[in-house]
Coordinates of C-alpha atoms and ligand atoms in Angstrom, one line a residue:
M1 CA -125.8 -86.5 -55.0
K2 CA -123.4 -86.9 -57.9
I3 CA -120.7 -85.1 -57.4
T4 CA -118.0 -84.8 -60.8
C5 CA -115.1 -83.8 -60.4
I6 CA -112.8 -83.5 -64.1
G7 CA -108.9 -83.2 -63.0
A8 CA -107.7 -84.8 -61.0
G9 CA -104.5 -83.7 -59.9
Y10 CA -103.0 -82.8 -56.8
V11 CA -106.1 -80.6 -56.2
G12 CA -108.6 -82.7 -57.0
G13 CA -107.6 -85.9 -55.6
P14 CA -107.1 -85.1 -52.3
T15 CA -110.0 -82.5 -52.2
M16 CA -112.3 -85.5 -54.2
A17 CA -110.6 -87.8 -51.1
M18 CA -111.7 -86.6 -49.0
I19 CA -115.4 -84.7 -49.4
A20 CA -115.8 -88.7 -50.2
G21 CA -114.6 -89.5 -46.6
K22 CA -116.7 -87.7 -44.8
C23 CA -119.8 -87.4 -47.0
P24 CA -120.8 -91.9 -47.5
G25 CA -123.8 -90.0 -49.3
I26 CA -122.4 -88.4 -52.0
D27 CA -121.2 -90.4 -55.0
V28 CA -118.0 -88.7 -55.9
T29 CA -116.1 -89.0 -59.9
V30 CA -113.0 -88.1 -60.3
V31 CA -111.6 -88.4 -63.8
D32 CA -109.2 -87.1 -65.9
I33 CA -107.5 -87.8 -69.8
N34 CA -104.4 -88.8 -68.7
E35 CA -104.9 -92.3 -68.1
S36 CA -101.7 -93.5 -66.2
R37 CA -102.9 -91.5 -63.9
I38 CA -106.3 -92.9 -63.6
A39 CA -104.3 -95.6 -63.5
A40 CA -102.4 -94.9 -60.6
W41 CA -105.3 -93.7 -59.1
N42 CA -107.2 -97.1 -59.4
D43 CA -104.0 -98.9 -58.2
T44 CA -104.6 -101.5 -55.1
D45 CA -101.4 -100.8 -54.3
L46 CA -101.6 -97.3 -52.3
S47 CA -98.0 -96.6 -52.1
K48 CA -98.6 -96.2 -55.6
L49 CA -100.9 -92.8 -55.6
P50 CA -99.9 -90.4 -58.0
V51 CA -99.9 -87.5 -55.5
F52 CA -97.6 -88.8 -51.9
E53 CA -99.5 -86.9 -49.3
P54 CA -99.4 -87.8 -45.3
G55 CA -102.6 -89.8 -44.9
L56 CA -104.2 -89.5 -48.1
D57 CA -103.4 -93.4 -49.2
E58 CA -105.7 -93.9 -46.0
I59 CA -108.7 -92.2 -46.6
V60 CA -108.5 -93.3 -50.9
G61 CA -108.4 -96.6 -49.2
E62 CA -111.1 -96.3 -47.3
A63 CA -113.7 -94.4 -49.5
R64 CA -112.5 -96.4 -52.8
G65 CA -115.1 -98.1 -54.7
R66 CA -117.8 -97.1 -52.3
N67 CA -118.6 -93.3 -52.4
L68 CA -115.5 -92.5 -54.9
H69 CA -114.1 -93.3 -58.0
F70 CA -111.4 -92.4 -60.2
S71 CA -112.8 -92.7 -63.8
T72 CA -111.2 -91.7 -67.5
D73 CA -115.2 -91.8 -68.9
V74 CA -115.5 -87.6 -69.0
D75 CA -118.1 -87.9 -71.0
S76 CA -120.0 -90.4 -68.4
A77 CA -119.0 -88.2 -65.4
I78 CA -120.5 -85.3 -66.4
G79 CA -123.8 -86.5 -67.9
E80 CA -124.8 -87.7 -64.6
A81 CA -123.5 -85.8 -61.9
D82 CA -125.4 -83.0 -60.0
M83 CA -122.8 -80.8 -59.5
I84 CA -118.6 -80.9 -61.5
F85 CA -116.1 -78.9 -60.1
I86 CA -113.3 -77.5 -62.7
S87 CA -109.9 -78.6 -61.0
V88 CA -107.8 -78.3 -63.7
N89 CA -104.6 -77.5 -64.5
T90 CA -104.4 -72.8 -65.5
P91 CA -100.2 -72.9 -65.3
T92 CA -98.5 -69.2 -67.1
K93 CA -99.1 -69.1 -70.7
T94 CA -96.2 -70.3 -72.6
Y95 CA -97.0 -68.6 -76.1
G96 CA -98.6 -65.5 -77.7
T97 CA -100.8 -62.7 -75.7
G98 CA -99.8 -62.2 -71.6
K99 CA -96.9 -65.2 -72.2
G100 CA -94.9 -65.7 -69.1
Q101 CA -97.0 -64.4 -67.2
A102 CA -101.4 -64.5 -67.5
A103 CA -102.6 -68.4 -66.9
D104 CA -103.5 -70.2 -69.6
L105 CA -107.1 -71.1 -69.3
K106 CA -107.2 -73.3 -72.3
W107 CA -108.5 -76.4 -70.1
V108 CA -111.1 -74.3 -67.6
E109 CA -112.2 -73.7 -71.4
R110 CA -112.2 -77.0 -72.7
C111 CA -114.3 -78.6 -69.7
A112 CA -117.0 -75.0 -69.8
R113 CA -117.2 -76.3 -74.0
Q114 CA -117.6 -80.0 -72.9
I115 CA -120.5 -79.4 -69.7
A116 CA -122.1 -76.9 -71.8
E117 CA -122.5 -79.6 -74.8
L118 CA -123.1 -82.4 -72.9
V119 CA -125.1 -81.2 -69.9
E120 CA -128.8 -81.7 -70.4
R121 CA -131.1 -81.0 -66.3
D122 CA -129.9 -78.7 -63.3
I123 CA -126.0 -78.2 -62.5
I124 CA -123.8 -76.0 -60.6
I125 CA -120.7 -75.5 -61.8
V126 CA -118.4 -75.4 -59.1
E127 CA -114.5 -73.8 -59.8
K128 CA -112.2 -75.4 -58.2
S129 CA -109.2 -74.5 -60.5
T130 CA -107.0 -71.2 -59.5
V131 CA -108.2 -68.7 -62.4
P132 CA -108.1 -65.0 -63.1
I133 CA -110.6 -62.9 -61.5
R134 CA -114.1 -62.5 -64.1
T135 CA -113.7 -66.7 -65.3
A136 CA -117.1 -67.5 -64.2
A137 CA -118.2 -64.4 -66.4
M138 CA -116.3 -67.1 -69.0
I139 CA -117.5 -70.0 -68.2
K140 CA -121.4 -68.0 -68.3
S141 CA -120.9 -67.3 -71.8
V142 CA -119.9 -70.6 -72.8
L143 CA -123.1 -72.2 -71.3
R144 CA -125.4 -68.9 -73.3
A145 CA -124.2 -69.5 -76.4
V146 CA -125.9 -73.1 -76.3
G147 CA -129.1 -72.0 -74.4
K148 CA -127.8 -73.2 -71.2
E149 CA -127.7 -70.5 -69.3
D150 CA -130.2 -71.3 -67.3
K151 CA -129.8 -74.5 -66.4
V152 CA -125.9 -74.2 -64.8
K153 CA -125.4 -72.8 -62.1
V154 CA -121.7 -71.5 -61.3
L155 CA -119.5 -71.0 -58.1
S156 CA -116.5 -70.2 -57.4
N157 CA -114.6 -72.3 -54.6
P158 CA -111.0 -71.9 -55.1
E159 CA -108.6 -74.3 -52.8
F160 CA -106.9 -73.2 -49.5
L161 CA -105.1 -76.8 -49.3
A162 CA -101.2 -76.8 -49.5
E163 CA -99.1 -79.3 -50.0
G164 CA -97.9 -82.4 -47.8
T165 CA -100.3 -80.8 -45.4
A166 CA -103.4 -81.1 -47.3
V167 CA -104.5 -83.9 -45.4
A168 CA -104.9 -81.3 -42.3
D169 CA -106.0 -78.4 -45.0
L170 CA -108.5 -80.3 -45.9
S171 CA -110.4 -81.8 -43.0
N172 CA -109.8 -78.7 -40.4
P173 CA -109.8 -75.5 -43.1
D174 CA -108.6 -72.3 -41.9
R175 CA -112.1 -71.0 -43.6
V176 CA -114.0 -73.0 -47.0
L177 CA -114.9 -69.4 -49.6
I178 CA -116.9 -70.1 -52.2
G179 CA -119.3 -67.4 -54.0
G180 CA -121.7 -67.3 -56.6
E181 CA -124.9 -64.7 -57.6
D182 CA -128.0 -67.5 -57.0
E183 CA -128.2 -68.4 -53.0
E184 CA -130.2 -71.2 -53.6
S185 CA -127.0 -73.3 -54.6
I186 CA -124.2 -71.3 -52.9
E187 CA -125.9 -73.6 -50.2
K188 CA -125.9 -76.8 -52.1
L189 CA -122.2 -76.4 -51.7
V190 CA -122.7 -75.1 -48.2
S191 CA -124.0 -77.9 -47.0
V192 CA -121.9 -80.7 -48.4
Y193 CA -118.5 -79.1 -46.5
A194 CA -121.4 -78.7 -43.9
Q195 CA -121.0 -81.9 -43.3
W196 CA -116.9 -81.6 -41.5
V197 CA -116.3 -78.0 -41.5
P198 CA -117.9 -75.9 -38.9
R199 CA -120.8 -73.3 -40.6
E200 CA -118.9 -70.0 -38.8
K201 CA -116.1 -71.2 -41.3
I202 CA -117.9 -71.3 -44.6
L203 CA -118.1 -67.4 -46.4
T204 CA -119.8 -67.0 -48.9
T205 CA -119.1 -64.3 -51.9
N206 CA -120.0 -63.1 -54.9
L207 CA -118.1 -64.2 -57.3
W208 CA -116.0 -62.6 -58.3
S209 CA -114.7 -61.2 -55.1
S210 CA -114.2 -64.8 -54.2
E211 CA -112.0 -65.5 -57.3
L212 CA -109.2 -62.9 -56.9
S213 CA -108.9 -63.6 -53.0
K214 CA -107.6 -66.9 -54.4
L215 CA -105.1 -65.4 -56.4
T216 CA -104.0 -62.9 -53.3
A217 CA -103.9 -64.7 -50.7
N218 CA -100.7 -66.5 -52.3
A219 CA -99.5 -63.2 -53.2
F220 CA -99.3 -62.0 -49.3
L221 CA -98.1 -65.3 -48.2
A222 CA -95.4 -66.0 -50.9
Q223 CA -94.6 -62.0 -49.8
R224 CA -93.8 -63.6 -46.2
V225 CA -91.3 -65.3 -48.1
S226 CA -90.0 -63.0 -50.0
S227 CA -90.2 -60.6 -47.2
I228 CA -87.8 -62.5 -44.9
N229 CA -85.5 -63.8 -47.2
S230 CA -84.7 -60.1 -48.6
I231 CA -83.8 -59.5 -44.2
S232 CA -82.2 -62.1 -44.1
A233 CA -79.1 -60.8 -46.7
L234 CA -79.0 -58.2 -44.8
C235 CA -78.8 -60.7 -42.0
E236 CA -75.7 -61.9 -43.3
V237 CA -74.0 -58.5 -43.5
T238 CA -74.6 -57.0 -40.7
G239 CA -73.9 -60.4 -37.8
A240 CA -78.2 -60.8 -37.0
D241 CA -80.0 -63.8 -37.3
V242 CA -82.0 -64.1 -38.9
G243 CA -83.8 -66.4 -37.1
E244 CA -84.3 -64.3 -34.4
V245 CA -85.1 -61.9 -35.7
A246 CA -88.8 -63.7 -37.4
K247 CA -89.6 -65.0 -34.6
A248 CA -88.7 -60.8 -32.6
I249 CA -91.5 -60.0 -35.0
G250 CA -93.4 -62.8 -35.8
T251 CA -94.5 -62.8 -32.3
D252 CA -96.4 -60.0 -32.8
S253 CA -99.9 -60.4 -33.3
R254 CA -100.2 -57.9 -35.5
I255 CA -97.5 -59.7 -38.1
G256 CA -98.3 -63.2 -36.1
P257 CA -95.3 -65.9 -36.0
R258 CA -96.1 -68.6 -39.4
F259 CA -94.2 -69.1 -42.8
L260 CA -91.9 -66.6 -42.1
Q261 CA -88.8 -69.2 -42.7
A262 CA -85.9 -67.4 -44.8
S263 CA -85.7 -70.3 -47.3
V264 CA -83.6 -70.8 -50.6
G265 CA -87.0 -69.5 -52.0
F266 CA -90.4 -70.4 -52.4
G267 CA -91.1 -72.3 -54.9
G268 CA -94.0 -74.8 -55.6
S269 CA -96.6 -74.6 -58.3
C270 CA -98.6 -71.3 -57.9
F271 CA -96.8 -68.9 -56.0
Q272 CA -95.3 -67.9 -59.1
K273 CA -97.9 -67.9 -61.1
D274 CA -100.6 -66.4 -59.8
I275 CA -98.4 -63.7 -59.0
L276 CA -97.8 -63.4 -62.3
N277 CA -101.3 -63.6 -63.8
L278 CA -102.2 -61.1 -60.7
T279 CA -99.9 -59.0 -62.3
Y280 CA -101.2 -59.1 -66.0
L281 CA -104.2 -58.4 -64.1
C282 CA -102.9 -54.9 -62.9
D283 CA -101.4 -54.4 -65.9
Y284 CA -104.3 -55.2 -68.0
F285 CA -106.3 -53.1 -66.5
G286 CA -104.1 -50.1 -66.2
L287 CA -102.9 -50.2 -63.2
P288 CA -99.4 -50.4 -64.1
E289 CA -97.9 -49.1 -60.4
V290 CA -99.8 -52.3 -58.4
A291 CA -98.5 -54.9 -61.2
A292 CA -94.5 -52.9 -60.6
Y293 CA -95.4 -53.7 -56.9
W294 CA -96.3 -57.7 -57.2
K295 CA -93.4 -59.0 -59.8
S296 CA -90.8 -57.5 -56.9
V297 CA -92.3 -60.5 -54.9
I298 CA -91.2 -62.4 -58.1
E299 CA -87.8 -61.4 -58.5
L300 CA -86.8 -61.0 -54.8
N301 CA -87.4 -64.9 -54.7
D302 CA -85.2 -65.6 -58.5
W303 CA -82.5 -63.1 -57.1
Q304 CA -82.9 -65.0 -53.2
K305 CA -82.0 -68.4 -55.4
R306 CA -79.2 -67.1 -57.6
R307 CA -77.4 -65.4 -54.7
F308 CA -77.8 -69.5 -53.6
A309 CA -75.9 -70.9 -55.9
E310 CA -73.5 -68.1 -56.3
K311 CA -72.7 -69.0 -52.6
I312 CA -71.9 -72.6 -53.7
V313 CA -69.2 -70.6 -56.6
H314 CA -67.6 -68.3 -54.4
T315 CA -67.3 -70.4 -51.5
L316 CA -65.7 -73.2 -53.1
F317 CA -62.6 -70.9 -54.2
N318 CA -64.9 -69.4 -57.2
T319 CA -64.4 -73.0 -59.1
V320 CA -66.9 -75.3 -59.0
A321 CA -65.3 -77.0 -62.2
E322 CA -65.2 -81.1 -61.4
K323 CA -65.8 -81.1 -58.3
K324 CA -69.1 -83.7 -56.5
I325 CA -71.7 -81.4 -54.5
G326 CA -74.7 -83.6 -53.0
I327 CA -77.8 -82.1 -53.5
L328 CA -80.2 -82.8 -50.3
G329 CA -84.4 -82.9 -51.3
F330 CA -85.3 -81.6 -54.6
A331 CA -88.5 -81.3 -54.0
F332 CA -90.6 -77.6 -54.1
K333 CA -91.3 -78.6 -49.6
K334 CA -90.9 -81.4 -47.5
D335 CA -93.8 -84.5 -47.8
T336 CA -94.5 -83.8 -51.5
N337 CA -93.1 -85.2 -54.5
D338 CA -94.5 -82.6 -56.5
T339 CA -91.1 -80.2 -58.3
R340 CA -93.2 -77.9 -59.2
E341 CA -90.8 -74.4 -59.9
S342 CA -87.9 -75.7 -56.7
A343 CA -85.7 -73.5 -56.1
A344 CA -83.6 -77.1 -56.6
I345 CA -84.2 -77.3 -59.9
Y346 CA -83.1 -73.4 -59.8
V347 CA -79.5 -74.1 -58.0
C348 CA -78.6 -77.0 -59.8
R349 CA -78.9 -76.3 -63.4
D350 CA -77.0 -72.9 -62.2
L351 CA -74.5 -74.9 -60.7
L352 CA -74.9 -77.0 -63.7
I353 CA -73.7 -74.7 -66.1
E354 CA -70.7 -74.2 -63.6
K355 CA -69.6 -77.7 -64.2
A356 CA -70.0 -79.0 -61.2
H357 CA -71.2 -83.0 -60.2
L358 CA -74.3 -83.6 -58.9
A359 CA -75.6 -86.1 -56.9
I360 CA -79.3 -85.4 -55.8
Y361 CA -80.9 -87.1 -53.7
D362 CA -84.5 -87.2 -53.0
P363 CA -87.1 -89.4 -51.1
R364 CA -89.0 -89.3 -53.1
V365 CA -88.4 -87.3 -56.3
S366 CA -87.5 -90.0 -60.0
L367 CA -84.6 -88.8 -61.8
Q368 CA -87.0 -89.1 -65.1
Q369 CA -88.5 -86.4 -63.4
I370 CA -84.9 -84.3 -62.2
I371 CA -84.2 -84.8 -66.0
R372 CA -87.9 -83.6 -67.3
D373 CA -87.1 -80.4 -64.4
L374 CA -83.4 -79.7 -65.3
E375 CA -84.2 -79.8 -69.4
Y376 CA -87.3 -77.7 -69.8
V377 CA -84.7 -74.5 -67.7
G378 CA -81.7 -75.0 -70.6
I379 CA -79.6 -77.6 -69.3
T380 CA -80.8 -80.0 -72.0
D381 CA -77.9 -82.4 -72.4
A382 CA -79.4 -83.6 -69.2
Q383 CA -79.5 -87.4 -70.5
D384 CA -75.8 -87.1 -71.9
L385 CA -74.5 -85.7 -68.1
V386 CA -75.9 -88.7 -66.8
K387 CA -74.9 -91.1 -69.4
S388 CA -71.2 -90.0 -67.7
G389 CA -71.6 -89.7 -64.4
A390 CA -72.1 -85.5 -63.9
L391 CA -75.5 -86.2 -62.7
S392 CA -76.8 -88.8 -60.5
K393 CA -79.8 -90.0 -58.3
V394 CA -78.4 -91.5 -55.4
D395 CA -80.0 -93.1 -52.5
S396 CA -79.0 -91.3 -49.3
V397 CA -77.8 -89.3 -48.0
D398 CA -74.3 -90.7 -47.4
Q399 CA -74.2 -91.3 -50.7
A400 CA -74.4 -87.9 -51.8
A401 CA -71.4 -87.1 -49.7
A402 CA -69.0 -89.6 -50.3
D403 CA -66.0 -87.4 -51.6
S404 CA -68.1 -84.2 -52.1
H405 CA -66.6 -81.1 -51.5
A406 CA -69.8 -79.6 -50.8
L407 CA -73.4 -80.3 -49.2
A408 CA -76.5 -78.5 -50.6
I409 CA -79.7 -79.3 -48.0
L410 CA -82.2 -77.6 -51.0
T411 CA -85.6 -79.5 -49.0
E412 CA -86.2 -79.7 -45.0
W413 CA -87.2 -83.4 -44.9
D414 CA -87.0 -84.3 -41.8
E415 CA -84.6 -86.9 -42.2
F416 CA -82.3 -83.8 -43.1
K417 CA -82.9 -81.9 -39.8
T418 CA -80.8 -84.7 -38.2
L419 CA -78.3 -85.7 -39.9
D420 CA -74.5 -87.9 -38.8
Y421 CA -72.4 -85.0 -39.3
N422 CA -69.0 -87.0 -37.7
A423 CA -70.4 -89.6 -40.5
I424 CA -70.8 -87.2 -43.3
F425 CA -67.8 -85.5 -42.9
E426 CA -65.9 -88.1 -42.3
T427 CA -66.4 -89.5 -46.0
M428 CA -66.4 -85.9 -48.0
K429 CA -63.6 -83.8 -49.5
K430 CA -61.9 -80.7 -46.8
P431 CA -62.9 -78.0 -46.7
A432 CA -66.3 -80.0 -46.4
W433 CA -68.7 -77.8 -47.2
L434 CA -72.5 -77.9 -45.3
F435 CA -75.2 -75.7 -47.5
D436 CA -77.9 -75.1 -45.4
G437 CA -80.8 -73.9 -47.8
R438 CA -83.3 -74.3 -45.2
N439 CA -81.9 -73.9 -41.8
I440 CA -82.2 -76.8 -40.1
V441 CA -78.8 -77.5 -39.3
D442 CA -77.4 -77.7 -36.3
R443 CA -74.6 -75.3 -36.8
K444 CA -73.4 -75.3 -33.4
K445 CA -72.5 -79.4 -33.6
A446 CA -72.3 -79.7 -37.4
S447 CA -68.9 -76.5 -37.3
A448 CA -67.6 -78.1 -33.6
T449 CA -67.4 -81.7 -36.5
G450 CA -64.8 -79.3 -38.6
F451 CA -68.1 -78.7 -41.2
D452 CA -67.1 -74.7 -42.0
V453 CA -71.5 -74.5 -42.7
Y454 CA -72.9 -71.8 -44.7
S455 CA -77.0 -70.8 -43.4
I456 CA -79.7 -67.9 -45.4
G457 CA -79.5 -65.1 -43.7
K458 CA -76.4 -66.2 -40.9
G459 CA -74.0 -66.3 -43.4
E460 CA -70.5 -68.4 -42.5
S461 CA -69.5 -70.2 -38.6
H462 CA -66.0 -72.4 -39.2
G463 CA -64.6 -75.8 -38.4
A464 CA -63.1 -77.0 -36.0
E465 CA -59.8 -77.3 -38.4
W466 CA -60.3 -74.2 -40.1
E467 CA -61.2 -72.0 -37.1
V468 CA -57.9 -69.6 -38.3
R469 CA -59.3 -68.4 -42.0
Ligands
NAD1 P1 -102.6 -80.9 -61.9 O1 -102.0 -80.6 -62.9 O2 -102.1 -81.6 -61.6 O3 -103.9 -81.9 -61.8 C1 -104.5 -81.2 -63.0 C2 -104.7 -82.5 -63.8 O4 -106.3 -82.2 -65.2 C3 -104.5 -82.3 -64.9 O5 -104.6 -84.0 -64.8 C4 -104.9 -82.5 -65.8 O6 -104.6 -84.2 -67.7 C5 -106.0 -82.8 -66.2 N1 -107.2 -82.1 -67.0 C6 -106.3 -81.2 -67.8 N2 -107.8 -81.0 -68.6 C7 -108.9 -81.8 -68.4 C8 -109.8 -82.0 -68.8 N3 -110.1 -81.4 -70.7 N4 -110.6 -83.1 -69.1 C9 -110.3 -83.8 -68.2 N5 -108.9 -83.7 -67.3 C10 -108.2 -83.0 -67.4 O7 -103.1 -79.0 -61.2 P2 -103.1 -78.8 -59.7 O8 -101.9 -78.6 -58.8 O9 -103.9 -80.3 -59.5 O10 -104.1 -77.9 -60.2 C11 -105.8 -77.5 -60.8 C12 -106.2 -76.6 -59.9 O11 -106.1 -75.7 -58.9 C13 -104.4 -75.1 -60.9 O12 -105.6 -73.4 -61.2 C14 -104.4 -75.1 -59.7 O13 -103.7 -73.6 -59.6 C15 -104.9 -74.0 -59.1 N6 -104.5 -75.2 -57.1 C16 -103.5 -76.2 -57.1 C17 -103.3 -76.1 -55.7 C18 -102.3 -77.1 -55.4 O14 -101.4 -77.4 -54.6 N7 -101.6 -77.8 -56.1 C19 -104.0 -75.5 -54.7 C20 -104.9 -75.0 -55.0 C21 -104.6 -74.6 -56.2
UGA2 C1 -99.4 -72.7 -51.0 C2 -100.9 -72.1 -49.9 O1 -99.7 -71.8 -49.2 C3 -101.8 -72.9 -50.0 O2 -102.8 -71.8 -49.5 C4 -102.4 -72.4 -51.4 O3 -103.6 -73.3 -51.6 C5 -101.5 -73.3 -52.7 O4 -100.0 -72.7 -52.4 C6 -102.2 -73.1 -53.9 O5 -102.5 -72.4 -54.5 O6 -101.0 -73.8 -55.2 P1 -98.1 -75.0 -50.8 O7 -97.0 -73.7 -52.8 O8 -98.3 -75.7 -51.7 O9 -99.4 -74.2 -51.1 O10 -96.6 -74.8 -49.9 P2 -96.6 -73.9 -49.1 O11 -96.5 -74.1 -47.5 O12 -96.8 -72.3 -49.5 O13 -94.6 -73.2 -49.8 C7 -94.7 -72.9 -50.7 C8 -93.5 -72.6 -50.5 O14 -92.7 -71.9 -49.9 C9 -92.3 -73.7 -50.4 O15 -91.8 -73.5 -51.7 C10 -91.6 -73.7 -49.3 O16 -91.1 -73.9 -49.0 C11 -92.0 -71.8 -48.5 N1 -92.1 -71.7 -48.1 C12 -92.7 -71.3 -46.9 C13 -90.6 -70.8 -47.2 O17 -90.1 -70.8 -47.5 N2 -90.8 -70.1 -46.3 C14 -92.0 -70.3 -45.3 O18 -91.5 -69.7 -43.9 C15 -92.9 -70.6 -45.5

């Protein structure tokens, strides 16, 4: 069998590497119009793969050139395939009808049209991208228009991997979901996954349930984070500890312990976009109450990010102008180089608007990426700020801390969990503040060193020297 995947991004790359690794009998080609991305996937230096995921380099290194290929020749790969995965981006629309809410399906439609034009034999199209419900109907219409509806079967197979744990999620998924109308094509896709996933974990549904389940899963996950973050604010004003509350409720098997980690706010390319898409669909189908319910998950998240930046400004005597603040972490979570919708972007934006000087340290994110992200959210002079020294990317926690008034932890990278509080404290201005947006700081230890600490949902704990306050 020959599989082609259109889109070599965070999903297409790892997913296809896993299929190639687990199914040596299947020849897998991943194609993309982005030449530099494909070049990076083909780089002999595996540390230069365009997607950083623990363990991915090993899998790619083993399968690449054997039964895993990366190419920019989209037409040929479509022409040769028995099964084509569409794994292209489906971001929130930035123009026209549905701007800021609906999913932009132009890349998916482009793929459907390209396949419709080129395909001459019986194939299966697999929707891997996250799409609004009834997208498969659009793909079928495109095929019908050129008389190829009978040749090509369409399946929905949403991806549930999380970044940073993609390899583990793909090799041992909670479930694989396949939606379709044609038993034979469903079975063909089932037989691919069944090479490493137990059959009872492979769920089959109708097309529309599968498409909607993906949006619903992300909405439920994001809702848990917003729910615990809402409680974090209540904890801070009442003396409760959000970690203890999360543990207490999470031990109820009906609630469960995961996704109850209070934070500076969820980020990532999908939670916000998929909930916005869900609310758009609800509005479109005349369900404004349902739309409003899910929208509040995003509103709470926006508030949580804003609240964190305001807390810093307020605490530093209502002004951060020209004060150096060390930012620890810019990625939207640990173990990824992805910054899409990262809470750090918004916190940094708000602090730069207040004229803070930021020194950002993230082990995986480049200065170019930070500038692009900040420009996108309105810091149009980000380049100038770099030139003037008001914005910098530094290479270590120590450099971020030196001469700073405060450190703000925005990503839970493991190295931030074992900070040398004494050494850092010595180099900072006093009072030295530690704002922990991920609740990974050892508050007792940091306070004993002299730090004033703010943690989400735990409030403030003051260092030895300023206990009198
Ligand atoms: P991405 O932006 O990293 O990758 C998409 C790739 O598709 C890009 O490299 C782009 O150049 C390519 N592309 C677009 N149109 C093309 C075309 N016509 N021909 C060839 N290549 C084309 O996106 P991603 O993070 O991999 O997400 C892809 C889809 O998977 C989205 O719908 C997303 O919602 C969904 N998803 C993402 C994740 C995740 O963790 N990132 C998880 C589950 C689902
Ligand atoms: C999420 C889902 O978990 C995946 O199942 C899904 O496939 C994917 O979206 C997608 O569709 O793109 P991802 O965004 O990669 O995966 O990462 P998560 O682990 O879900 O984290 C999302 C955000 O929520 C991060 O910013 C994380 O720090 C935050 N988070 C997560 C919390 O603040 N608290 C938690 O308890 C959990």
